[in-house]
C-alpha cells in the first residue's frame, strides 16, 4: 500500500509540475460556464412573426399591430392555415407564428376569452423560448383576458433550458478523466517508464489506480467549481440532492476513466491518444449530448447513435436532479445504463490492457 | 540455489497464436556472471526477457529466476530483479533525487534506507551538482548512469539491461561498462541484451538467438575459436545467416 501512495504522490507531482496544463484544467470550466452562459444571447431583435388567422377580424388586427409596433417583432406575413407554418419555418422565413381562432373578436366579446396560440421554432430552443415569452407579454399586456397557449415544433419539450450547465459538466469531466488519464498512461508507454513500473513489484491494477486517482481529484474540484458558478453566478437552480449529484458524477467519472484507459491501450503515442479522445469523445459528446443541438430534433438514426454516448446519460441525469429536482426513483433507468457502461468499459479495457502488456 | 545458478531455464516456449516467438530455449546463468543475450531484432529476445522479468507467462517450459519459478511466482521475481530499459527511462519532469526516492518507494524500501541510498548514489556518481535538477535537463550519459544505479536501488540479485548503450557515444559506453563490471564484482548478475557485437566481447558468456531458438551459448572466446572467427560480429553473422525471420 505504501508503494501505491508513492505512485499517487508521483502522479500529483507530474500534474503540479506541469503548471500550464494544470491551470488550463482548473480554469477551463470557469471559462466555459461563463462563455456558454453569457454567449447565449438574451436579445431578441426584430423576430419575424407570421399571423395565422383572419386578419380582417378587429381584435386580431389590433394585436397584430401591437406586435408589429414593438421593437422586438416584425410581422412578415398573414395567412389562414396553420398547416403552412411548418413550411415557413423550414424555409427559414419566420421565427414564430401566432395563431388566432375563428371569430376571434366575437368569442372574446361573448365568452370574455378566446383561443390564441404561439408556435415557436424549437430547433433553436433558446431564442424560441425567449421570443414566445416576449410575444406572450405583449399579447397579455394589451388584452388581459387572453392567455395564449405556447407550443414549440421540433422540440416540444424545450429541453434546452439550462442545458449548458449539465452539458459543460459532462464535457469537462469527460475531458479531464478520459483524455488526461489516457495521455498520462500513453506518455509513460512512450517514454519507456511504464516498463519500469511494470517490472516493479507494484501490481498493474494499482499502477492504473494511482494514475486515475489524481485526475479524479481534479475532476472533483472542477465539479465543485461548476456547481458553485452555476448556482451563484448563472443562477441555475440546484433543486435535487447534492449527494445524488455527487454519486451520479462519480459513476460518470468512472465511465470516463474507463474510456481513458481503453484509449490508452489502443493509442501508442500521446498525439494519437489526444486525437482519439478529441475526435472520438469530445466531438460526439458535444454533438450528441444535447449541449449544442437538442437530441429531440435530430434524425432518429442519430438519436439511437447518441444513446451509446455516456455523457448523454450523465447530462440527462444531472438535468433531472438539478433542474427537475427528482430523487433516486426517477433516475433508476439512466443510472443503470451508466453503470452498465462502466462495467462493460472497465472489463474491456482491463482485458485489453493485460493482453497488450 | 542448489546448482549455484541464478537463472535456470528449461524448454521455455512462448506462442502468440500460431507464431512461436520463443521456441524451447534452455540456458542457465551463474551468480555474478555478465551474460550477454544476443539476437537480431525479432529473434525473440524481448519476449524471452519479459518472461524472465515476470512480465508475461510462458506457454510452456519452466525455469527459475533468483530462485523463484517463472510459472506463478512472478511477483516474487519482480522483487529480486532490477531492470533498465533501452531509453534509460526515468521521469524527466522529476528531479534527480525525486526519481531515486520514487523507485526506492516503489520497491518498498524504508524511508531511512531510501535516504541513505539516495545519498550513496549521488555521492558515487558524483552528481551533487545535479541533485536538484530535473532529469530531463541532464546529459544522456549521466541519465544512463543514474538509471543503472536506480535499477539497483533495492539491491537486486540480477539486473536486466535491455540494450543499455543505444544512442550514446563510445566513451560513455566504455564508462558504462566499467559500472557493469563494478556491479558484477559485488556479486550482482548482469543479464544484458545488445546488438553491439564489440560489447558482446565484454560478457563472460553470451547466448545467440536466431528465430526463437538459442543456437549457441558459451564464452566469446570459445565461440570465436569454434567458428574460427576473429570477432563476435563474424560469429553472429555466421549463425544468423540461416534466419528465416530476417
Coordinates of C-alpha atoms in Angstrom, one line a residue:
Chain A
X1 CA 0.0 0.0 0.0
X2 CA 2.9 2.3 0.8
X3 CA 4.2 1.7 -2.7
X4 CA 0.8 2.7 -4.1
X5 CA 0.8 6.0 -2.3
X6 CA 4.3 6.7 -3.6
X7 CA 2.9 6.3 -7.1
X8 CA 0.0 8.6 -6.4
X9 CA 2.3 11.2 -5.0
X10 CA 4.4 11.0 -8.1
X11 CA 1.3 11.5 -10.3
X12 CA 0.3 14.6 -8.4
X13 CA 3.9 15.9 -8.8
X14 CA 3.6 15.4 -12.6
X15 CA 0.5 17.4 -12.6
X16 CA 1.7 20.2 -10.3
X17 CA 5.0 20.5 -12.2
X18 CA 3.2 21.0 -15.5
X19 CA 1.7 24.3 -14.4
X20 CA 0.3 25.3 -17.7
X21 CA -1.8 22.2 -18.1
X22 CA -3.0 22.4 -14.5
X23 CA -4.1 26.0 -14.9
X24 CA -5.9 25.1 -18.1
X25 CA -7.7 22.2 -16.4
X26 CA -8.7 24.3 -13.4
X27 CA -9.7 27.4 -15.3
X28 CA -11.4 25.8 -18.2
X29 CA -14.7 25.0 -16.5
X30 CA -15.0 28.6 -15.3
X31 CA -14.3 29.9 -18.8
X32 CA -16.8 27.5 -20.4
X33 CA -19.6 28.2 -17.9
X34 CA -19.1 32.0 -18.4
X35 CA -18.8 31.7 -22.1
X36 CA -21.8 29.4 -22.6
X37 CA -23.8 31.3 -20.1
X38 CA -23.3 34.8 -21.5
X39 CA -22.9 33.9 -25.1
X40 CA -26.4 32.7 -25.3
X41 CA -27.9 36.0 -26.4
X42 CA -30.8 37.4 -24.4
X43 CA -31.6 40.0 -27.0
X44 CA -34.4 39.4 -29.4
X45 CA -34.2 41.7 -32.3
X46 CA -37.0 42.0 -34.9
X47 CA -38.0 38.4 -34.9
X48 CA -40.2 37.6 -37.9
X49 CA -43.8 36.9 -37.0
X50 CA -46.5 35.1 -39.0
X51 CA -50.0 35.9 -38.1
X52 CA -52.2 32.9 -38.7
X53 CA -56.0 33.7 -38.7
X54 CA -58.4 36.2 -40.0
X55 CA -56.6 39.4 -40.3
X56 CA -59.9 41.2 -41.1
X57 CA -61.0 40.4 -37.6
X58 CA -60.8 43.6 -35.5
X59 CA -59.2 42.1 -32.4
X60 CA -56.7 40.1 -34.4
X61 CA -55.7 43.1 -36.3
X62 CA -55.3 45.1 -33.1
X63 CA -53.0 42.5 -31.6
X64 CA -51.0 42.1 -34.8
X65 CA -50.4 45.8 -35.0
X66 CA -49.3 45.9 -31.4
X67 CA -46.8 43.2 -32.1
X68 CA -45.6 44.8 -35.2
X69 CA -45.1 48.0 -33.4
X70 CA -42.9 46.5 -30.8
X71 CA -39.1 46.7 -31.4
X72 CA -38.8 43.0 -30.9
X73 CA -41.0 41.9 -33.7
X74 CA -41.8 42.3 -37.4
X75 CA -45.0 40.9 -38.8
X76 CA -43.8 39.4 -42.1
X77 CA -46.9 37.5 -43.4
X78 CA -50.5 36.7 -42.8
X79 CA -52.3 33.6 -43.8
X80 CA -55.2 31.5 -42.7
X81 CA -54.0 27.9 -42.4
X82 CA -51.9 26.6 -39.6
X83 CA -50.5 23.9 -41.9
X84 CA -48.4 26.5 -43.7
X85 CA -46.4 27.2 -40.5
X86 CA -44.3 24.2 -40.8
X87 CA -43.3 25.1 -44.4
X88 CA -42.5 28.7 -43.4
X89 CA -40.2 27.5 -40.5
X90 CA -38.5 25.0 -42.7
X91 CA -37.7 27.6 -45.3
X92 CA -36.5 29.9 -42.6
X93 CA -38.9 32.7 -43.4
X94 CA -40.4 33.1 -40.0
X95 CA -39.3 32.6 -36.4
X96 CA -42.7 32.4 -34.7
X97 CA -46.3 32.0 -35.7
X98 CA -49.2 33.5 -33.7
X99 CA -52.5 31.7 -34.4
X100 CA -55.9 33.1 -33.7
X101 CA -59.1 31.0 -33.6
X102 CA -62.1 31.6 -35.9
X103 CA -64.4 34.5 -35.0
X104 CA -61.8 35.8 -32.5
X105 CA -63.4 39.1 -31.7
X106 CA -66.9 37.6 -31.3
X107 CA -65.6 34.9 -28.9
X108 CA -63.7 37.5 -27.0
X109 CA -66.8 39.6 -26.6
X110 CA -69.3 36.9 -25.7
X111 CA -67.1 34.4 -23.8
X112 CA -64.7 37.0 -22.5
X113 CA -61.8 34.9 -23.8
X114 CA -60.6 33.4 -27.0
X115 CA -58.0 30.9 -28.1
X116 CA -54.7 32.2 -29.1
X117 CA -51.6 30.0 -29.8
X118 CA -48.0 30.8 -30.2
X119 CA -46.0 28.4 -32.2
X120 CA -42.2 28.7 -31.8
X121 CA -39.4 27.1 -33.8
X122 CA -38.0 24.7 -31.3
X123 CA -34.9 23.9 -33.4
X124 CA -33.4 27.0 -31.8
X125 CA -34.7 26.4 -28.4
X126 CA -33.1 29.3 -26.6
X127 CA -34.3 32.0 -28.8
X128 CA -37.6 30.3 -29.5
X129 CA -38.4 30.4 -25.8
X130 CA -37.4 34.0 -25.5
X131 CA -39.5 35.0 -28.5
X132 CA -42.5 33.2 -27.2
X133 CA -42.2 34.8 -23.8
X134 CA -41.9 38.3 -25.3
X135 CA -44.9 37.7 -27.6
X136 CA -46.9 36.4 -24.7
X137 CA -46.0 39.5 -22.7
X138 CA -47.2 41.8 -25.5
X139 CA -50.4 40.0 -26.0
X140 CA -51.2 39.8 -22.3
X141 CA -50.4 43.4 -21.7
X142 CA -52.9 44.6 -24.3
X143 CA -55.7 42.2 -23.6
X144 CA -55.7 40.9 -20.0
X145 CA -58.3 38.2 -20.7
X146 CA -56.0 36.4 -23.2
X147 CA -53.6 33.7 -22.1
X148 CA -52.0 32.2 -25.2
X149 CA -51.0 28.6 -25.2
X150 CA -47.5 28.2 -26.3
X151 CA -46.2 25.2 -28.3
X152 CA -42.9 24.5 -30.0
X153 CA -42.5 22.5 -33.1
X154 CA -39.4 20.2 -33.5
X155 CA -38.6 20.2 -29.8
X156 CA -41.9 20.2 -27.9
X157 CA -40.3 19.6 -24.5
X158 CA -38.0 22.6 -24.8
X159 CA -35.4 20.6 -23.1
X160 CA -32.6 23.0 -23.6
X161 CA -33.2 25.4 -20.8
X162 CA -30.2 25.4 -18.5
X163 CA -28.8 23.0 -21.0
X164 CA -25.3 24.2 -20.8
X165 CA -24.6 23.7 -17.2
X166 CA -25.1 19.9 -17.2
X167 CA -23.6 19.9 -20.6
X168 CA -20.4 21.6 -19.5
X169 CA -20.2 19.3 -16.5
X170 CA -20.4 16.3 -18.8
X171 CA -17.8 17.8 -21.1
X172 CA -15.3 18.8 -18.5
X173 CA -15.4 15.6 -16.5
X174 CA -15.1 13.6 -19.7
X175 CA -12.2 15.7 -20.9
X176 CA -10.2 15.5 -17.7
X177 CA -10.8 11.9 -16.8
X178 CA -10.6 10.4 -20.3
X179 CA -8.2 12.5 -22.1
X180 CA -5.8 13.3 -19.3
X181 CA -5.7 9.8 -18.0
X182 CA -5.2 8.3 -21.5
X183 CA -2.4 10.8 -22.2
X184 CA -0.6 10.2 -18.9
X185 CA -0.6 6.5 -19.4
X186 CA 0.5 6.7 -23.0
X187 CA 3.2 9.2 -22.1
X188 CA 4.7 6.6 -19.8
X189 CA 4.5 4.0 -22.5
X190 CA 6.1 6.3 -25.0
X191 CA 8.9 7.3 -22.6
X192 CA 9.5 3.7 -21.5
X193 CA 8.8 4.4 -17.9
X194 CA 5.8 2.2 -18.0
X195 CA 8.1 -0.8 -18.3
X196 CA 9.9 0.2 -15.2
X197 CA 6.7 0.3 -13.3
X198 CA 5.6 -3.0 -14.7
X199 CA 8.7 -4.8 -13.7
X200 CA 8.4 -3.4 -10.2
X201 CA 6.5 -5.3 -7.5
X202 CA 3.6 -2.9 -7.8
X203 CA 0.7 -4.6 -9.3
X204 CA -0.6 -3.3 -12.7
X205 CA -4.0 -2.6 -11.3
X206 CA -2.5 -0.3 -8.7
X207 CA -0.4 1.4 -11.3
X208 CA -3.6 2.3 -13.1
X209 CA -5.5 3.3 -10.0
X210 CA -2.6 5.5 -9.0
X211 CA -2.9 7.2 -12.4
X212 CA -6.6 7.7 -12.1
X213 CA -6.8 9.0 -8.6
X214 CA -5.2 12.4 -9.2
X215 CA -7.5 13.1 -12.1
X216 CA -10.5 12.0 -10.1
X217 CA -9.5 14.6 -7.5
X218 CA -9.1 17.3 -10.2
X219 CA -12.5 16.5 -11.6
X220 CA -14.0 16.7 -8.1
X221 CA -12.5 20.2 -7.8
X222 CA -14.0 21.1 -11.2
X223 CA -17.3 19.7 -10.3
X224 CA -17.5 21.9 -7.2
X225 CA -16.3 24.9 -9.2
X226 CA -19.0 24.3 -11.8
X227 CA -21.8 23.8 -9.3
X228 CA -20.8 27.0 -7.3
X229 CA -20.5 29.1 -10.5
X230 CA -23.8 27.9 -11.9
X231 CA -25.6 28.4 -8.7
X232 CA -24.3 31.8 -7.7
X233 CA -23.2 33.4 -11.0
X234 CA -25.6 31.9 -13.5
X235 CA -28.4 31.3 -11.0
X236 CA -29.2 27.9 -12.2
X237 CA -31.2 26.1 -9.6
X238 CA -29.9 23.1 -7.8
X239 CA -33.2 21.5 -6.8
X240 CA -32.2 17.9 -6.2
X241 CA -29.9 16.4 -3.6
X242 CA -26.2 17.3 -3.8
X243 CA -25.4 13.8 -2.6
X244 CA -27.2 12.3 -5.6
X245 CA -25.3 14.7 -7.9
X246 CA -22.0 13.6 -6.4
X247 CA -23.0 9.9 -6.7
X248 CA -24.0 10.2 -10.3
X249 CA -20.9 12.2 -11.1
X250 CA -18.7 9.6 -9.5
X251 CA -20.3 7.0 -11.7
X252 CA -19.7 9.2 -14.8
X253 CA -16.1 9.9 -13.7
X254 CA -15.5 6.1 -13.5
X255 CA -17.0 5.7 -17.0
X256 CA -14.7 8.4 -18.3
X257 CA -11.7 6.8 -16.6
X258 CA -12.5 3.5 -18.2
X259 CA -12.8 5.2 -21.6
X260 CA -9.4 6.8 -21.0
X261 CA -7.9 3.5 -20.1
X262 CA -9.4 2.0 -23.2
X263 CA -7.9 4.8 -25.3
X264 CA -4.5 4.3 -23.7
X265 CA -4.4 0.6 -24.7
X266 CA -5.2 1.5 -28.3
X267 CA -3.0 4.5 -28.7
X268 CA 0.7 4.2 -29.0
X269 CA 1.7 7.9 -28.9
X270 CA 0.4 10.9 -27.0
X271 CA -0.7 12.5 -30.2
X272 CA -2.8 9.6 -31.2
X273 CA -4.3 9.5 -27.7
X274 CA -5.2 13.1 -28.0
X275 CA -6.7 12.7 -31.4
X276 CA -8.8 9.7 -30.4
X277 CA -10.1 11.4 -27.3
X278 CA -10.7 14.6 -29.2
X279 CA -12.4 13.2 -32.2
X280 CA -13.8 10.1 -30.6
X281 CA -15.0 11.5 -27.4
X282 CA -15.2 15.3 -27.4
X283 CA -16.9 15.7 -30.7
X284 CA -19.6 13.1 -30.2
X285 CA -20.1 14.4 -26.7
X286 CA -20.6 17.9 -27.9
X287 CA -22.9 16.9 -30.7
X288 CA -24.9 14.1 -29.2
X289 CA -25.2 15.2 -25.7
X290 CA -27.6 18.0 -26.4
X291 CA -25.2 20.8 -25.4
X292 CA -25.5 22.4 -28.8
X293 CA -28.4 20.7 -30.6
X294 CA -31.3 19.1 -28.7
X295 CA -31.3 15.4 -29.3
X296 CA -35.0 15.6 -29.9
X297 CA -34.6 17.5 -33.1
X298 CA -32.1 15.0 -34.5
X299 CA -32.9 12.4 -37.1
X300 CA -34.0 9.1 -35.5
X301 CA -30.8 7.2 -36.6
X302 CA -28.6 9.8 -34.9
X303 CA -30.8 9.7 -31.8
X304 CA -30.1 6.0 -31.5
X305 CA -26.4 6.6 -32.0
X306 CA -26.5 9.2 -29.3
X307 CA -27.6 6.5 -26.8
X308 CA -24.2 5.0 -26.7
X309 CA -22.6 8.2 -25.6
X310 CA -22.1 8.0 -21.8
X311 CA -22.2 11.8 -21.5
X312 CA -25.7 11.9 -22.8
X313 CA -27.0 9.8 -20.0
X314 CA -25.0 11.8 -17.4
X315 CA -26.3 15.0 -18.7
X316 CA -29.9 13.7 -18.6
X317 CA -29.3 12.6 -15.0
X318 CA -27.8 15.9 -13.9
X319 CA -30.7 17.8 -15.6
X320 CA -33.2 15.6 -13.8
X321 CA -31.6 16.0 -10.5
X322 CA -30.5 19.6 -10.7
X323 CA -33.3 21.3 -12.7
X324 CA -36.2 19.0 -12.0
X325 CA -35.1 18.1 -8.6
X326 CA -36.2 14.4 -8.8
X327 CA -35.0 11.7 -6.4
X328 CA -33.5 8.3 -6.8
X329 CA -36.6 6.5 -8.0
X330 CA -36.9 8.7 -11.1
X331 CA -33.4 8.2 -12.3
X332 CA -33.0 4.4 -12.0
X333 CA -33.1 3.8 -15.7
X334 CA -30.4 6.3 -16.7
X335 CA -28.2 5.4 -13.8
X336 CA -28.5 1.7 -14.6
X337 CA -27.5 2.4 -18.2
X338 CA -24.5 4.4 -17.0
X339 CA -23.5 1.7 -14.5
X340 CA -23.8 -0.9 -17.2
X341 CA -21.5 1.2 -19.4
X342 CA -18.9 1.5 -16.6
X343 CA -18.9 -2.3 -16.2
X344 CA -18.5 -3.1 -19.9
X345 CA -15.9 -0.4 -20.4
X346 CA -13.7 -1.4 -17.5
X347 CA -14.0 -5.1 -18.3
X348 CA -12.9 -4.5 -21.9
X349 CA -10.1 -2.1 -21.1
X350 CA -8.6 -4.1 -18.4
X351 CA -8.7 -7.2 -20.6
X352 CA -7.1 -5.2 -23.4
X353 CA -4.5 -3.7 -21.0
X354 CA -3.5 -7.1 -19.9
X355 CA -3.0 -8.5 -23.3
X356 CA -1.2 -5.5 -24.7
X357 CA 1.3 -5.5 -21.9
Chain B
X1 CA 20.2 -22.4 -5.2
X2 CA 21.4 -25.9 -5.4
X3 CA 23.4 -25.5 -8.6
X4 CA 24.7 -22.0 -8.0
X5 CA 22.8 -20.8 -11.0
X6 CA 20.7 -17.7 -10.6
X7 CA 18.8 -18.2 -13.8
X8 CA 17.8 -21.7 -15.0
X9 CA 15.6 -22.1 -18.0
X10 CA 14.3 -25.3 -19.4
X11 CA 12.4 -25.6 -22.7
X12 CA 10.9 -22.1 -22.4
X13 CA 8.4 -21.6 -25.2
X14 CA 6.1 -18.6 -25.9
X15 CA 3.5 -18.8 -28.6
X16 CA 1.3 -15.9 -29.9
X17 CA -1.5 -17.8 -31.7
X18 CA 0.3 -19.9 -34.3
X19 CA 3.5 -17.9 -34.1
X20 CA 6.2 -19.3 -31.9
X21 CA 8.2 -16.3 -30.7
X22 CA 10.4 -18.3 -28.3
X23 CA 11.0 -21.9 -29.2
X24 CA 12.1 -24.3 -26.5
X25 CA 15.1 -22.3 -25.2
X26 CA 17.2 -23.6 -22.3
X27 CA 20.2 -22.0 -20.6
X28 CA 21.5 -21.0 -17.2
X29 CA 23.3 -18.0 -15.8
X30 CA 25.7 -18.2 -12.9
X31 CA 25.8 -15.9 -10.0
X32 CA 27.7 -12.7 -10.6
X33 CA 28.1 -13.5 -14.3
X34 CA 27.8 -11.0 -17.1
X35 CA 25.5 -12.8 -19.5
X36 CA 25.0 -11.3 -23.0
X37 CA 21.7 -12.2 -24.6
X38 CA 22.2 -11.6 -28.3
X39 CA 20.0 -11.9 -31.3
X40 CA 18.7 -9.9 -34.2
X41 CA 15.5 -7.8 -33.9
X42 CA 12.6 -10.2 -34.0
X43 CA 14.6 -13.2 -32.8
X44 CA 12.5 -13.4 -29.6
X45 CA 15.0 -11.7 -27.2
X46 CA 12.5 -9.2 -25.8
X47 CA 9.7 -11.8 -25.4
X48 CA 12.1 -14.1 -23.6
X49 CA 13.3 -11.3 -21.4
X50 CA 9.8 -10.3 -20.5
X51 CA 9.2 -13.8 -19.2
X52 CA 12.4 -13.8 -17.2
X53 CA 11.3 -10.4 -15.6
X54 CA 7.9 -11.8 -14.6
X55 CA 6.1 -9.6 -17.1
X56 CA 4.5 -12.4 -19.0
X57 CA 3.8 -16.1 -18.7
X58 CA 5.5 -18.8 -20.8
X59 CA 3.3 -21.0 -22.9
X60 CA 5.3 -24.0 -21.8
X61 CA 8.6 -24.8 -20.2
X62 CA 9.9 -24.0 -16.8
X63 CA 12.6 -22.2 -15.0
X64 CA 13.7 -20.2 -12.0
X65 CA 14.9 -16.7 -11.8
X66 CA 16.5 -15.6 -8.5
X67 CA 15.1 -18.8 -7.0
X68 CA 11.5 -18.3 -8.0
X69 CA 9.5 -20.1 -10.6
X70 CA 8.6 -18.3 -13.8
X71 CA 5.3 -20.1 -13.6
X72 CA 3.4 -18.4 -10.9
X73 CA 6.0 -16.7 -8.7
X74 CA 6.3 -13.6 -11.0
X75 CA 5.6 -11.2 -8.1
X76 CA 8.5 -12.6 -6.1
X77 CA 10.8 -12.5 -9.1
X78 CA 10.0 -8.8 -9.6
X79 CA 11.2 -8.0 -6.0
X80 CA 14.6 -9.5 -6.7
X81 CA 15.5 -8.2 -10.0
X82 CA 16.4 -4.7 -11.4
X83 CA 15.6 -3.5 -14.9
X84 CA 16.9 -0.8 -17.1
X85 CA 15.2 -0.1 -20.4
X86 CA 16.6 0.9 -23.7
X87 CA 15.8 4.5 -23.2
X88 CA 17.3 4.7 -19.7
X89 CA 13.8 5.8 -18.8
X90 CA 13.3 7.9 -15.8
X91 CA 10.8 10.7 -15.2
X92 CA 12.1 13.7 -17.0
X93 CA 9.8 16.1 -15.0
X94 CA 11.0 14.9 -11.7
X95 CA 14.3 15.9 -10.0
X96 CA 17.2 13.5 -9.7
X97 CA 16.6 12.8 -6.0
X98 CA 12.9 12.5 -6.6
X99 CA 13.4 9.8 -9.2
X100 CA 15.7 7.9 -6.8
X101 CA 13.3 8.3 -3.9
X102 CA 10.3 7.2 -6.1
X103 CA 11.8 4.0 -7.2
X104 CA 13.1 3.3 -3.7
X105 CA 9.5 3.7 -2.6
X106 CA 8.0 1.6 -5.3
X107 CA 10.3 -1.3 -4.2
X108 CA 9.0 -0.9 -0.7
X109 CA 12.3 0.3 0.9
X110 CA 12.1 2.1 4.3
X111 CA 12.3 5.9 4.3
X112 CA 15.6 5.8 6.2
X113 CA 17.1 3.3 3.8
X114 CA 15.9 5.4 0.8
X115 CA 17.6 8.5 2.2
X116 CA 20.8 6.6 2.8
X117 CA 20.9 5.1 -0.7
X118 CA 19.9 8.4 -2.3
X119 CA 23.0 10.0 -0.8
X120 CA 25.1 7.0 -1.7
X121 CA 24.0 7.0 -5.3
X122 CA 24.5 10.8 -5.7
X123 CA 27.9 10.5 -4.0
X124 CA 29.2 7.6 -6.0
X125 CA 28.1 9.1 -9.3
X126 CA 29.5 12.5 -8.3
X127 CA 26.1 14.1 -9.1
X128 CA 26.0 16.5 -6.2
X129 CA 25.5 19.4 -8.5
X130 CA 22.7 17.7 -10.4
X131 CA 20.8 16.6 -7.4
X132 CA 18.1 19.2 -7.7
X133 CA 18.0 19.3 -11.5
X134 CA 15.1 17.8 -13.4
X135 CA 16.2 14.6 -15.0
X136 CA 15.1 15.9 -18.4
X137 CA 17.8 18.5 -18.2
X138 CA 20.8 16.3 -17.5
X139 CA 23.0 14.8 -20.3
X140 CA 22.3 11.4 -21.7
X141 CA 25.5 9.8 -20.2
X142 CA 24.5 10.9 -16.7
X143 CA 21.0 9.7 -17.2
X144 CA 22.2 6.3 -18.2
X145 CA 24.4 6.0 -15.1
X146 CA 21.6 7.3 -12.9
X147 CA 19.1 4.8 -14.5
X148 CA 21.5 2.0 -13.8
X149 CA 22.1 3.0 -10.2
X150 CA 18.3 3.3 -9.7
X151 CA 17.8 -0.2 -11.2
X152 CA 20.0 -1.5 -8.4
X153 CA 18.5 0.6 -5.6
X154 CA 16.8 -2.4 -4.0
X155 CA 20.0 -4.4 -4.2
X156 CA 18.6 -7.0 -6.6
X157 CA 20.3 -10.3 -7.4
X158 CA 20.0 -9.8 -11.1
X159 CA 19.9 -6.7 -13.2
X160 CA 18.3 -6.9 -16.7
X161 CA 19.7 -4.4 -19.1
X162 CA 17.8 -4.0 -22.3
X163 CA 20.1 -2.6 -24.9
X164 CA 21.6 -0.3 -22.3
X165 CA 24.1 1.6 -24.6
X166 CA 21.9 2.5 -27.5
X167 CA 22.5 6.1 -28.7
X168 CA 25.5 7.0 -26.6
X169 CA 29.0 7.8 -27.7
X170 CA 31.8 5.2 -27.4
X171 CA 33.5 6.9 -24.5
X172 CA 30.3 6.9 -22.4
X173 CA 29.7 3.3 -23.4
X174 CA 33.1 2.3 -22.2
X175 CA 32.5 4.1 -18.8
X176 CA 29.2 2.4 -18.5
X177 CA 30.8 -1.0 -18.9
X178 CA 33.1 -0.1 -16.1
X179 CA 30.0 0.4 -13.9
X180 CA 28.7 -3.0 -15.1
X181 CA 31.9 -4.7 -14.1
X182 CA 31.8 -3.0 -10.6
X183 CA 28.3 -4.3 -10.1
X184 CA 29.4 -7.7 -11.2
X185 CA 32.3 -7.7 -8.8
X186 CA 29.7 -7.0 -6.0
X187 CA 28.1 -10.3 -7.0
X188 CA 25.2 -8.9 -8.9
X189 CA 24.3 -10.9 -12.0
X190 CA 24.1 -8.8 -15.2
X191 CA 21.8 -10.0 -17.9
X192 CA 22.3 -7.8 -20.9
X193 CA 20.9 -7.6 -24.4
X194 CA 22.8 -5.7 -27.0
X195 CA 23.3 -5.6 -30.7
X196 CA 26.8 -4.0 -30.5
X197 CA 28.9 -7.1 -31.1
X198 CA 32.0 -5.4 -29.7
X199 CA 30.1 -5.3 -26.4
X200 CA 29.4 -9.0 -26.6
X201 CA 33.2 -9.4 -26.1
X202 CA 32.9 -7.8 -22.7
X203 CA 30.5 -10.5 -21.5
X204 CA 31.5 -13.6 -19.5
X205 CA 29.2 -15.7 -21.6
X206 CA 26.8 -15.0 -24.4
X207 CA 23.8 -16.7 -25.9
X208 CA 22.8 -16.1 -29.5
X209 CA 19.2 -16.4 -30.5
X210 CA 18.0 -17.0 -34.1
X211 CA 14.3 -17.4 -35.0
X212 CA 13.3 -18.0 -31.4
X213 CA 15.9 -20.6 -30.7
X214 CA 19.2 -20.4 -28.9
X215 CA 21.8 -21.6 -31.4
X216 CA 24.9 -21.0 -29.2
X217 CA 25.7 -20.4 -25.6
X218 CA 29.3 -20.0 -24.5
X219 CA 32.1 -17.6 -23.7
X220 CA 33.0 -15.3 -26.5
X221 CA 36.5 -16.8 -26.6
X222 CA 35.2 -20.4 -27.1
X223 CA 32.7 -19.2 -29.7
X224 CA 35.3 -17.4 -31.7
X225 CA 37.5 -20.5 -31.7
X226 CA 34.7 -22.8 -32.6
X227 CA 33.6 -20.7 -35.7
X228 CA 37.2 -19.7 -36.5
X229 CA 36.2 -16.0 -36.4
X230 CA 38.3 -13.1 -35.5
X231 CA 35.5 -11.3 -33.6
X232 CA 31.9 -11.8 -32.3
X233 CA 30.5 -10.0 -35.2
X234 CA 31.6 -12.7 -37.6
X235 CA 30.3 -15.4 -35.2
X236 CA 27.0 -13.7 -35.0
X237 CA 26.7 -13.3 -38.8
X238 CA 27.7 -16.9 -39.4
X239 CA 25.0 -18.1 -37.0
X240 CA 22.3 -15.7 -38.1
X241 CA 22.8 -16.4 -41.8
X242 CA 20.1 -19.1 -41.9
X243 CA 17.5 -16.9 -40.3
X244 CA 14.0 -17.1 -41.9
X245 CA 12.6 -14.2 -39.9
X246 CA 15.1 -11.7 -41.1

